[in-house]
Amino acid sequence: MRIAIVGSGYVGLVSGACFADFGHDVCCIDKDPAKIDRLTAGIMPIYEPGLAELVGNNVRAERLTFTTDLAEGIKDAEAIFIAVGTPSRRGDGHADLSFVHAVAEEVGRNLLRPAVIVTKSTVPVGTGDEVERIIEDTGTMVHFAVASNPEFLREGAAIGDFKRPDRIVVGTEDEWARQIMNEVYRPLFLNRSPILFTSRRSAELIKYAANAFLATKITFINEIADLCENVGADVQDVARGMGMDNRIGAKFLHAGPGYGGSCFPKDTLALLKTAEDFGSPTRIVDAVVRVNESRKRAMGRKVIEALSSACNGGAVRGKRVAMLGLTFKPNTDDMRDAPSLSIAQTLLDAGLDVTAYDPEGMELAGPMLPDVAMCNSAYEAITGADAVVIVTEWDSFRALDLKKVASLVRTPVLVDLRNVYDPAEAKALGFHYVSVGRS
Ligand SMILES: NC(=O)c1ccc[n+]([C@@H]2O[C@H](COP(=O)([O-])OP(=O)(O)OC[C@H]3O[C@@H](n4cnc5c(N)ncnc54)[C@H](O)[C@@H]3O)[C@@H](O)[C@H]2O)c1
């Protein structure tokens, strides 16, 4: 099957490479010429484990091509996926659909053969109707249908998630679109991935409801972690005890500095706006958004308190904090809405100097954190620091030699916002050790 993907970012590029790997003939389109030039030269525009190899293999097999020319890219396609960004609209938090609408219009103007237009971008309920209207308004005489196929991959594990998804959700009321989508995902039936066909509106809402639920789970355990600190319990034991219950499940019960990234913050906000517009306020999600937002700066204050208490309540201004990890989670270079941004700002606002190291995120983080000194290694960031903060749980930080860390810092304060170290070991090495929800 011939497939076009419009938007070659985290979702578009991974989807395109995986579809090609299934044996489809795929063209990935992006309006950013620098991105397409890099892809054509075999250079990945993002960090995602395994992606360079997958893209390389499928380009060599002539199943995967790249272009900035949408008309050329879609001309033979039977399925055209829209995978452009839907960031929060400045000012009101609604999903900004201008990129999706622009693609719909361009597709309509350039459609040469019957095709199913599939929104893979995360879009609010009713966007499929709008995409259909925009394409009709271009006056195209070519037969088309619009389907919704939200994407659930996780950055850092994107290829595995795409190839072995828990489920594939397809929203369409059109029998022909259903057949095309069955054909697109047929290779996955061999992996026994369930495909859920539903209405377009239900598919659109499934994505937001799923993300809001996961964000709620994270926020729930974060509040329980705060309670653990105050009552002398251990949140990791509490989470394990909860997660062993199959009705609850162990995933997304890791206490930390609050959720961030390219999806949860904007998608929870967009759901609130949709719910408001349709007169069904989602009060639980509203609380989740507010609790999570305040948590990020609270984590900065937690570092300041730890430092101050290690200095017997003394002033912290002018002291130096080393932040290990900047991306919102490990195995990605994505800095969108990363908690590190608020944490660093809180530390800078308190007059602290901040050094940082991240294995993959520093190129994107540098311009976002101009007052933070970026270092070439974790040990360089740590040297002479008055406090070390684990912000992102990269494997390389789990394996840090804590003895060496203790010998390099000026004051042995270790704030472990991801609970990766053994408190007893850290304390035995003389650290003033502070975790999340473990007393
Ligand atoms: N990143 C994730 O983990 C993830 C997971 C599931 C769903 N999603 C959703 O998928 C969508 C895409 O997210 P992303 O992270 O891949 O975004 P991204 O910003 O990495 O990529 C979007 C790409 O679209 C391109 N683009 C914008 N307008 C275009 C146009 N008119 N023509 C061609 N290309 C255009 C941009 O240049 C960019 O390369 C969003 O709606 C997001 O919410 C993302």
Tab-separated table of C-alpha atoms and ligand atoms in Angstrom:
chain	number	residue	atom	x	y	z
A	1	MET	CA	0.000	0.000	0.000
A	2	ARG	CA	1.165	3.536	-0.731
A	3	ILE	CA	1.131	5.825	2.283
A	4	ALA	CA	1.960	9.510	2.736
A	5	ILE	CA	2.701	11.031	6.128
A	6	VAL	CA	2.451	14.808	6.467
A	7	GLY	CA	4.644	16.020	9.346
A	8	SER	CA	7.872	14.136	9.997
A	9	GLY	CA	8.424	14.808	13.694
A	10	TYR	CA	8.461	12.269	16.546
A	11	VAL	CA	5.170	10.689	15.492
A	12	GLY	CA	5.297	11.150	11.717
A	13	LEU	CA	8.832	9.887	11.283
A	14	VAL	CA	8.437	6.875	13.578
A	15	SER	CA	5.081	5.974	11.988
A	16	GLY	CA	6.506	6.381	8.485
A	17	ALA	CA	9.581	4.268	9.211
A	18	CYS	CA	7.497	1.534	10.872
A	19	PHE	CA	4.891	1.459	8.070
A	20	ALA	CA	7.759	1.136	5.574
A	21	ASP	CA	9.226	-1.660	7.674
A	22	PHE	CA	5.858	-3.461	7.446
A	23	GLY	CA	6.401	-3.433	3.670
A	24	HIS	CA	4.342	-0.385	2.685
A	25	ASP	CA	5.627	2.229	0.288
A	26	VAL	CA	5.908	5.418	2.364
A	27	CYS	CA	6.661	9.066	1.651
A	28	CYS	CA	7.307	11.312	4.678
A	29	ILE	CA	6.573	14.968	4.010
A	30	ASP	CA	7.618	17.974	6.085
A	31	LYS	CA	7.536	21.682	5.372
A	32	ASP	CA	10.850	22.164	7.184
A	33	PRO	CA	13.515	21.896	4.444
A	34	ALA	CA	16.356	21.551	6.978
A	35	LYS	CA	14.636	18.497	8.478
A	36	ILE	CA	14.094	16.873	5.084
A	37	ASP	CA	17.690	17.663	4.006
A	38	ARG	CA	18.989	15.981	7.148
A	39	LEU	CA	16.729	12.963	6.704
A	40	THR	CA	17.773	12.619	3.080
A	41	ALA	CA	21.386	12.689	4.243
A	42	GLY	CA	20.627	9.935	6.779
A	43	ILE	CA	20.808	12.249	9.828
A	44	MET	CA	17.968	11.886	12.325
A	45	PRO	CA	16.386	15.201	13.411
A	46	ILE	CA	15.423	13.672	16.785
A	47	TYR	CA	16.936	11.223	19.238
A	48	GLU	CA	14.923	8.014	19.393
A	49	PRO	CA	16.579	4.650	20.075
A	50	GLY	CA	16.740	2.423	16.957
A	51	LEU	CA	15.278	5.045	14.622
A	52	ALA	CA	18.396	5.792	12.556
A	53	GLU	CA	18.827	2.109	11.733
A	54	LEU	CA	15.150	1.581	10.908
A	55	VAL	CA	15.048	4.654	8.657
A	56	GLY	CA	18.354	3.683	6.981
A	57	ASN	CA	17.209	0.129	6.265
A	58	ASN	CA	13.942	1.224	4.714
A	59	VAL	CA	15.482	4.020	2.645
A	60	ARG	CA	17.967	1.480	1.246
A	61	ALA	CA	15.097	-0.911	0.502
A	62	GLU	CA	13.452	1.983	-1.414
A	63	ARG	CA	10.305	1.804	0.679
A	64	LEU	CA	10.830	5.159	2.443
A	65	THR	CA	11.354	8.574	0.836
A	66	PHE	CA	11.283	12.180	2.046
A	67	THR	CA	10.108	15.403	0.463
A	68	THR	CA	9.027	18.960	1.256
A	69	ASP	CA	6.647	18.865	-1.714
A	70	LEU	CA	3.232	17.804	-0.438
A	71	ALA	CA	1.649	17.522	-3.900
A	72	GLU	CA	4.422	15.183	-5.027
A	73	GLY	CA	4.402	13.217	-1.764
A	74	ILE	CA	0.646	12.454	-1.778
A	75	LYS	CA	0.115	11.942	-5.502
A	76	ASP	CA	-0.084	8.122	-5.407
A	77	ALA	CA	-1.071	7.650	-1.766
A	78	GLU	CA	-4.121	5.626	-0.789
A	79	ALA	CA	-3.816	6.721	2.854
A	80	ILE	CA	-2.585	10.194	3.846
A	81	PHE	CA	-1.737	10.586	7.517
A	82	ILE	CA	-1.690	14.014	9.167
A	83	ALA	CA	0.962	13.960	11.917
A	84	VAL	CA	1.711	17.655	12.446
A	85	GLY	CA	1.931	19.308	15.857
A	86	THR	CA	-1.112	20.399	17.889
A	87	PRO	CA	0.515	22.528	20.597
A	88	SER	CA	-1.393	24.537	23.211
A	89	ARG	CA	-2.767	27.699	21.698
A	90	ARG	CA	-1.104	30.705	23.275
A	91	GLY	CA	-3.441	32.434	25.707
A	92	ASP	CA	-6.288	29.964	26.150
A	93	GLY	CA	-4.880	26.406	26.242
A	94	HIS	CA	-7.053	25.111	23.397
A	95	ALA	CA	-5.252	22.798	20.966
A	96	ASP	CA	-3.823	24.941	18.162
A	97	LEU	CA	-5.254	23.294	15.050
A	98	SER	CA	-3.779	25.728	12.535
A	99	PHE	CA	-1.180	23.186	11.312
A	100	VAL	CA	-3.797	20.439	10.896
A	101	HIS	CA	-6.167	22.777	9.055
A	102	ALA	CA	-3.380	24.031	6.775
A	103	VAL	CA	-2.479	20.453	5.827
A	104	ALA	CA	-6.138	19.559	5.187
A	105	GLU	CA	-6.437	22.494	2.809
A	106	GLU	CA	-3.234	21.668	0.976
A	107	VAL	CA	-4.224	18.009	0.689
A	108	GLY	CA	-7.642	18.990	-0.692
A	109	ARG	CA	-6.078	21.254	-3.295
A	110	ASN	CA	-3.648	18.568	-4.443
A	111	LEU	CA	-5.665	15.363	-4.262
A	112	LEU	CA	-5.326	13.433	-7.532
A	113	ARG	CA	-6.658	10.000	-6.583
A	114	PRO	CA	-9.133	8.619	-4.021
A	115	ALA	CA	-7.551	8.533	-0.565
A	116	VAL	CA	-8.358	8.203	3.103
A	117	ILE	CA	-7.121	11.213	5.079
A	118	VAL	CA	-6.201	10.040	8.563
A	119	THR	CA	-5.602	12.342	11.533
A	120	LYS	CA	-2.852	10.822	13.642
A	121	SER	CA	-2.186	14.112	15.404
A	122	THR	CA	-3.932	14.394	18.760
A	123	VAL	CA	-6.957	16.527	17.949
A	124	PRO	CA	-10.081	17.573	19.873
A	125	VAL	CA	-13.463	16.026	19.247
A	126	GLY	CA	-14.982	17.330	16.045
A	127	THR	CA	-11.672	18.017	14.266
A	128	GLY	CA	-12.360	15.186	11.793
A	129	ASP	CA	-15.602	16.971	10.800
A	130	GLU	CA	-13.667	20.199	10.304
A	131	VAL	CA	-10.929	18.471	8.248
A	132	GLU	CA	-13.663	16.976	6.046
A	133	ARG	CA	-15.305	20.392	5.597
A	134	ILE	CA	-11.989	22.086	4.735
A	135	ILE	CA	-11.196	19.466	2.088
A	136	GLU	CA	-14.703	19.717	0.609
A	137	ASP	CA	-14.380	23.513	0.521
A	138	THR	CA	-11.322	23.233	-1.728
A	139	GLY	CA	-13.766	22.031	-4.390
A	140	THR	CA	-11.962	18.750	-4.981
A	141	MET	CA	-13.885	16.314	-7.159
A	142	VAL	CA	-11.787	13.361	-5.951
A	143	HIS	CA	-13.403	10.846	-3.610
A	144	PHE	CA	-12.020	10.934	-0.062
A	145	ALA	CA	-12.892	9.936	3.504
A	146	VAL	CA	-11.557	11.254	6.804
A	147	ALA	CA	-10.655	8.843	9.613
A	148	SER	CA	-9.166	9.291	13.074
A	149	ASN	CA	-6.254	7.095	14.182
A	150	PRO	CA	-4.751	8.535	17.376
A	151	GLU	CA	-1.214	7.527	18.227
A	152	PHE	CA	-0.227	6.116	21.614
A	153	LEU	CA	3.541	5.610	21.210
A	154	ARG	CA	5.884	6.777	23.963
A	155	GLU	CA	9.023	8.689	23.105
A	156	GLY	CA	12.063	6.639	24.055
A	157	ALA	CA	10.238	3.388	23.261
A	158	ALA	CA	8.445	4.609	20.165
A	159	ILE	CA	9.371	1.885	17.690
A	160	GLY	CA	8.454	-0.982	20.014
A	161	ASP	CA	5.205	0.754	20.923
A	162	PHE	CA	4.320	1.333	17.284
A	163	LYS	CA	5.078	-2.228	16.237
A	164	ARG	CA	3.518	-3.908	19.256
A	165	PRO	CA	0.763	-1.558	20.386
A	166	ASP	CA	-1.667	-2.472	23.174
A	167	ARG	CA	-4.367	-1.496	20.663
A	168	ILE	CA	-4.946	0.397	17.451
A	169	VAL	CA	-7.867	2.790	17.515
A	170	VAL	CA	-9.561	3.752	14.255
A	171	GLY	CA	-12.507	6.113	14.104
A	172	THR	CA	-14.552	6.092	10.935
A	173	GLU	CA	-18.118	5.567	9.828
A	174	ASP	CA	-17.025	4.850	6.231
A	175	GLU	CA	-16.745	1.209	5.089
A	176	TRP	CA	-14.130	1.952	2.414
A	177	ALA	CA	-11.963	3.853	4.938
A	178	ARG	CA	-12.300	0.886	7.284
A	179	GLN	CA	-10.987	-1.453	4.593
A	180	ILE	CA	-8.034	0.817	3.819
A	181	MET	CA	-7.153	1.119	7.517
A	182	ASN	CA	-7.390	-2.663	7.895
A	183	GLU	CA	-4.934	-2.969	5.013
A	184	VAL	CA	-2.567	-0.382	6.554
A	185	TYR	CA	-2.417	-2.272	9.859
A	186	ARG	CA	-2.721	-5.832	8.487
A	187	PRO	CA	0.950	-6.657	9.240
A	188	LEU	CA	0.197	-5.984	12.917
A	189	PHE	CA	-2.573	-8.575	13.040
A	190	LEU	CA	0.227	-11.139	12.926
A	191	ASN	CA	1.415	-9.658	16.252
A	192	ARG	CA	-2.188	-10.014	17.447
A	193	SER	CA	-2.514	-6.304	18.147
A	194	PRO	CA	-6.206	-5.604	18.679
A	195	ILE	CA	-7.794	-3.011	16.415
A	196	LEU	CA	-10.752	-1.092	17.781
A	197	PHE	CA	-13.050	0.414	15.185
A	198	THR	CA	-15.313	3.113	16.510
A	199	SER	CA	-16.858	6.415	15.508
A	200	ARG	CA	-14.543	9.292	14.597
A	201	ARG	CA	-15.594	11.334	17.616
A	202	SER	CA	-15.083	8.431	20.011
A	203	ALA	CA	-11.600	7.799	18.595
A	204	GLU	CA	-10.692	11.460	19.051
A	205	LEU	CA	-11.873	11.389	22.650
A	206	ILE	CA	-10.187	8.054	23.493
A	207	LYS	CA	-6.774	9.686	23.048
A	208	TYR	CA	-7.516	12.595	25.398
A	209	ALA	CA	-9.281	10.416	27.962
A	210	ALA	CA	-6.329	7.973	27.995
A	211	ASN	CA	-3.730	10.724	28.434
A	212	ALA	CA	-5.776	12.497	31.097
A	213	PHE	CA	-6.175	9.214	32.985
A	214	LEU	CA	-2.424	8.507	32.913
A	215	ALA	CA	-1.681	12.082	33.999
A	216	THR	CA	-4.144	11.580	36.863
A	217	LYS	CA	-2.385	8.382	37.949
A	218	ILE	CA	0.973	10.154	38.060
A	219	THR	CA	-0.454	13.113	39.920
A	220	PHE	CA	-2.244	10.845	42.368
A	221	ILE	CA	0.932	9.024	43.369
A	222	ASN	CA	2.796	12.335	43.587
A	223	GLU	CA	0.310	13.586	46.172
A	224	ILE	CA	0.528	10.260	48.013
A	225	ALA	CA	4.331	10.740	47.998
A	226	ASP	CA	3.924	14.078	49.775
A	227	LEU	CA	1.681	12.386	52.315
A	228	CYS	CA	4.258	9.603	52.759
A	229	GLU	CA	6.890	12.188	53.639
A	230	ASN	CA	4.645	13.663	56.296
A	231	VAL	CA	3.498	10.391	57.872
A	232	GLY	CA	6.791	8.498	57.656
A	233	ALA	CA	5.785	5.993	54.942
A	234	ASP	CA	7.642	4.926	51.799
A	235	VAL	CA	5.884	5.781	48.527
A	236	GLN	CA	7.700	3.052	46.619
A	237	ASP	CA	6.286	0.392	48.916
A	238	VAL	CA	2.869	2.035	48.812
A	239	ALA	CA	2.963	2.124	44.997
A	240	ARG	CA	4.061	-1.509	44.811
A	241	GLY	CA	1.318	-2.560	47.172
A	242	MET	CA	-1.230	-0.656	45.103
A	243	GLY	CA	0.139	-1.786	41.733
A	244	MET	CA	-0.033	-5.483	42.607
A	245	ASP	CA	-3.788	-5.082	42.449
A	246	ASN	CA	-4.666	-5.927	38.840
A	247	ARG	CA	-7.516	-3.450	38.914
A	248	ILE	CA	-4.940	-0.682	39.485
A	249	GLY	CA	-1.762	-1.897	37.741
A	250	ALA	CA	1.815	-0.942	38.531
A	251	LYS	CA	2.476	1.438	35.649
A	252	PHE	CA	2.468	5.230	36.014
A	253	LEU	CA	2.756	4.961	39.786
A	254	HIS	CA	6.289	6.369	40.037
A	255	ALA	CA	6.456	9.452	42.218
A	256	GLY	CA	8.563	12.246	40.786
A	257	PRO	CA	8.757	15.930	39.908
A	258	GLY	CA	5.463	16.024	37.972
A	259	TYR	CA	4.574	15.049	34.434
A	260	GLY	CA	5.895	17.005	31.465
A	261	GLY	CA	6.650	16.345	27.834
A	262	SER	CA	5.005	16.990	24.516
A	263	CYS	CA	1.651	15.370	25.312
A	264	PHE	CA	0.264	15.257	28.854
A	265	PRO	CA	0.485	18.990	29.673
A	266	LYS	CA	-1.075	20.196	26.419
A	267	ASP	CA	-3.570	17.334	26.115
A	268	THR	CA	-4.941	17.701	29.648
A	269	LEU	CA	-5.382	21.438	29.041
A	270	ALA	CA	-7.063	20.852	25.686
A	271	LEU	CA	-9.448	18.316	27.254
A	272	LEU	CA	-10.432	20.899	29.878
A	273	LYS	CA	-11.220	23.378	27.119
A	274	THR	CA	-13.276	20.892	25.086
A	275	ALA	CA	-15.167	19.836	28.214
A	276	GLU	CA	-15.863	23.477	29.064
A	277	ASP	CA	-17.065	24.237	25.532
A	278	PHE	CA	-19.460	21.291	25.616
A	279	GLY	CA	-20.777	22.176	29.079
A	280	SER	CA	-19.344	19.088	30.845
A	281	PRO	CA	-16.514	20.350	33.040
A	282	THR	CA	-13.974	17.655	33.961
A	283	ARG	CA	-13.208	18.665	37.548
A	284	ILE	CA	-10.802	15.809	38.215
A	285	VAL	CA	-8.623	16.757	35.235
A	286	ASP	CA	-8.820	20.398	36.296
A	287	ALA	CA	-7.369	19.462	39.712
A	288	VAL	CA	-4.680	17.301	38.081
A	289	VAL	CA	-3.521	20.174	35.881
A	290	ARG	CA	-3.304	22.584	38.821
A	291	VAL	CA	-1.607	20.122	41.180
A	292	ASN	CA	0.972	19.190	38.555
A	293	GLU	CA	1.711	22.789	37.629
A	294	SER	CA	2.431	23.792	41.222
A	295	ARG	CA	4.516	20.672	41.796
A	296	LYS	CA	7.299	21.633	39.392
A	297	ARG	CA	8.295	24.800	41.254
A	298	ALA	CA	7.717	22.967	44.537
A	299	MET	CA	10.497	20.575	43.469
A	300	GLY	CA	12.809	23.581	43.034
A	301	ARG	CA	11.905	24.694	46.553
A	302	LYS	CA	12.567	21.167	47.806
A	303	VAL	CA	16.143	21.474	46.524
A	304	ILE	CA	16.560	24.888	48.153
A	305	GLU	CA	15.234	23.559	51.483
A	306	ALA	CA	17.575	20.546	51.343
A	307	LEU	CA	20.533	22.819	50.678
A	308	SER	CA	19.518	25.272	53.368
A	309	SER	CA	19.031	22.519	55.935
A	310	ALA	CA	22.450	21.021	55.068
A	311	CYS	CA	23.876	24.496	55.710
A	312	ASN	CA	22.107	24.604	59.116
A	313	GLY	CA	19.439	26.959	57.850
A	314	GLY	CA	21.969	29.325	56.302
A	315	ALA	CA	21.491	31.399	53.153
A	316	VAL	CA	21.756	29.560	49.866
A	317	ARG	CA	22.241	32.535	47.519
A	318	GLY	CA	25.396	32.080	45.434
A	319	LYS	CA	25.593	28.324	46.050
A	320	ARG	CA	25.777	25.976	43.087
A	321	VAL	CA	23.322	23.240	42.124
A	322	ALA	CA	24.103	20.521	39.555
A	323	MET	CA	21.049	19.246	37.674
A	324	LEU	CA	21.443	15.775	36.186
A	325	GLY	CA	18.907	15.237	33.428
A	326	LEU	CA	16.922	17.925	31.623
A	327	THR	CA	14.619	16.055	29.228
A	328	PHE	CA	11.126	15.226	30.511
A	329	LYS	CA	12.038	11.551	30.591
A	330	PRO	CA	15.021	9.369	29.618
A	331	ASN	CA	15.816	8.146	26.090
A	332	THR	CA	14.540	11.243	24.320
A	333	ASP	CA	15.909	14.690	23.533
A	334	ASP	CA	12.436	16.228	23.894
A	335	MET	CA	12.416	19.274	26.174
A	336	ARG	CA	8.798	20.312	25.665
A	337	ASP	CA	7.263	21.217	29.054
A	338	ALA	CA	10.050	19.372	30.886
A	339	PRO	CA	9.848	19.850	34.684
A	340	SER	CA	13.566	20.744	34.579
A	341	LEU	CA	12.618	24.122	33.070
A	342	SER	CA	10.553	25.204	36.105
A	343	ILE	CA	12.973	23.631	38.562
A	344	ALA	CA	15.969	25.467	37.042
A	345	GLN	CA	14.059	28.760	37.008
A	346	THR	CA	13.095	28.370	40.686
A	347	LEU	CA	16.746	27.781	41.579
A	348	LEU	CA	17.932	30.750	39.487
A	349	ASP	CA	15.210	32.965	41.016
A	350	ALA	CA	16.619	32.106	44.466
A	351	GLY	CA	20.048	33.387	43.415
A	352	LEU	CA	21.639	29.970	42.933
A	353	ASP	CA	24.102	29.107	40.176
A	354	VAL	CA	23.038	26.086	38.145
A	355	THR	CA	25.119	23.631	36.115
A	356	ALA	CA	23.528	20.812	34.141
A	357	TYR	CA	24.209	17.741	32.097
A	358	ASP	CA	21.871	15.617	29.983
A	359	PRO	CA	23.006	12.786	27.679
A	360	GLU	CA	20.789	13.874	24.742
A	361	GLY	CA	18.838	16.994	25.655
A	362	MET	CA	21.417	19.754	25.856
A	363	GLU	CA	21.218	20.944	22.265
A	364	LEU	CA	17.531	21.758	22.700
A	365	ALA	CA	17.822	22.715	26.381
A	366	GLY	CA	20.673	25.224	25.910
A	367	PRO	CA	18.619	28.007	24.297
A	368	MET	CA	15.696	27.342	26.674
A	369	LEU	CA	17.924	27.688	29.751
A	370	PRO	CA	20.440	30.401	28.787
A	371	ASP	CA	21.447	31.062	32.425
A	372	VAL	CA	22.300	27.430	33.149
A	373	ALA	CA	25.909	26.325	32.515
A	374	MET	CA	25.764	23.195	30.342
A	375	CYS	CA	28.548	20.670	31.042
A	376	ASN	CA	30.099	17.840	29.043
A	377	SER	CA	29.546	15.114	31.609
A	378	ALA	CA	27.698	14.374	34.831
A	379	TYR	CA	30.941	14.489	36.794
A	380	GLU	CA	31.867	17.876	35.316
A	381	ALA	CA	28.463	19.273	36.345
A	382	ILE	CA	28.855	17.847	39.841
A	383	THR	CA	32.394	19.094	40.510
A	384	GLY	CA	32.311	21.812	43.170
A	385	ALA	CA	28.496	21.724	43.452
A	386	ASP	CA	26.690	22.325	46.729
A	387	ALA	CA	23.792	20.088	45.752
A	388	VAL	CA	23.210	17.436	43.098
A	389	VAL	CA	19.675	16.924	41.802
A	390	ILE	CA	18.564	13.902	39.787
A	391	VAL	CA	15.860	15.327	37.538
A	392	THR	CA	15.648	12.654	34.814
A	393	GLU	CA	16.327	8.962	35.467
A	394	TRP	CA	18.759	8.238	32.616
A	395	ASP	CA	20.398	4.827	33.124
A	396	SER	CA	23.837	6.453	33.181
A	397	PHE	CA	22.812	8.397	36.320
A	398	ARG	CA	21.584	5.246	38.034
A	399	ALA	CA	25.097	3.868	37.568
A	400	LEU	CA	26.938	6.944	38.887
A	401	ASP	CA	29.774	6.172	41.268
A	402	LEU	CA	28.332	7.813	44.392
A	403	LYS	CA	31.701	7.602	46.169
A	404	LYS	CA	33.234	9.639	43.375
A	405	VAL	CA	30.288	12.055	43.490
A	406	ALA	CA	30.847	12.535	47.221
A	407	SER	CA	34.509	13.325	46.584
A	408	LEU	CA	33.736	15.899	43.859
A	409	VAL	CA	30.974	17.969	45.484
A	410	ARG	CA	31.559	20.877	47.857
A	411	THR	CA	28.558	20.011	50.035
A	412	PRO	CA	27.162	16.461	49.984
A	413	VAL	CA	23.512	17.193	49.262
A	414	LEU	CA	21.753	14.724	46.963
A	415	VAL	CA	18.169	15.416	45.940
A	416	ASP	CA	16.831	12.352	44.152
A	417	LEU	CA	13.626	13.444	42.414
A	418	ARG	CA	13.320	10.034	40.709
A	419	ASN	CA	14.079	7.757	43.664
A	420	VAL	CA	16.879	5.973	41.818
A	421	TYR	CA	19.303	5.590	44.716
A	422	ASP	CA	19.234	3.505	47.849
A	423	PRO	CA	18.747	6.003	50.700
A	424	ALA	CA	20.813	3.857	53.098
A	425	GLU	CA	23.758	3.737	50.690
A	426	ALA	CA	23.625	7.479	50.021
A	427	LYS	CA	23.401	8.280	53.718
A	428	ALA	CA	26.276	5.882	54.518
A	429	LEU	CA	28.445	7.852	52.091
A	430	GLY	CA	27.694	11.014	54.075
A	431	PHE	CA	25.072	12.519	51.774
A	432	HIS	CA	22.263	14.649	53.058
A	433	TYR	CA	19.861	12.584	50.932
A	434	VAL	CA	16.381	13.773	50.025
A	435	SER	CA	14.009	11.717	47.870
A	436	VAL	CA	10.386	11.936	46.805
A	437	GLY	CA	8.070	10.265	49.275
A	438	ARG	CA	10.627	8.135	51.118
A	439	SER	CA	11.416	9.165	54.653
B	1	LIG	N1	5.530	13.072	20.565
B	1	LIG	C1	4.787	12.093	21.065
B	1	LIG	O1	5.244	11.299	21.898
B	1	LIG	C2	3.362	11.917	20.628
B	1	LIG	C3	2.688	10.721	20.953
B	1	LIG	C4	1.370	10.564	20.524
B	1	LIG	C5	0.742	11.570	19.816
B	1	LIG	N2	1.416	12.730	19.529
B	1	LIG	C6	0.722	13.770	18.742
B	1	LIG	O2	1.210	13.701	17.402
B	1	LIG	C7	1.252	15.007	16.827
B	1	LIG	C8	2.651	15.302	16.330
B	1	LIG	O3	3.509	15.346	17.450
B	1	LIG	P1	5.104	15.338	17.301
B	1	LIG	O4	5.664	15.232	18.666
B	1	LIG	O5	5.482	14.357	16.275
B	1	LIG	O6	5.332	16.826	16.721
B	1	LIG	P2	6.672	17.434	16.093
B	1	LIG	O7	6.616	18.878	16.412
B	1	LIG	O8	7.855	16.615	16.482
B	1	LIG	O9	6.462	17.223	14.510
B	1	LIG	C9	5.536	17.915	13.755
B	1	LIG	C10	6.128	18.131	12.368
B	1	LIG	O10	5.130	18.641	11.491
B	1	LIG	C11	5.746	19.519	10.579
B	1	LIG	N3	4.726	20.362	9.958
B	1	LIG	C12	3.991	21.354	10.505
B	1	LIG	N4	3.166	21.897	9.589
B	1	LIG	C13	3.361	21.207	8.437
B	1	LIG	C14	2.793	21.285	7.134
B	1	LIG	N5	1.847	22.193	6.842
B	1	LIG	N6	3.241	20.441	6.182
B	1	LIG	C15	4.204	19.536	6.462
B	1	LIG	N7	4.774	19.414	7.681
B	1	LIG	C16	4.352	20.241	8.663
B	1	LIG	C17	6.748	20.258	11.436
B	1	LIG	O11	7.761	20.869	10.639
B	1	LIG	C18	7.275	19.131	12.329
B	1	LIG	O12	8.424	18.531	11.766
B	1	LIG	C19	0.742	15.950	17.910
B	1	LIG	O13	-0.627	16.152	17.752
B	1	LIG	C20	1.003	15.176	19.192
B	1	LIG	O14	0.134	15.557	20.225
B	1	LIG	C21	2.711	12.916	19.903
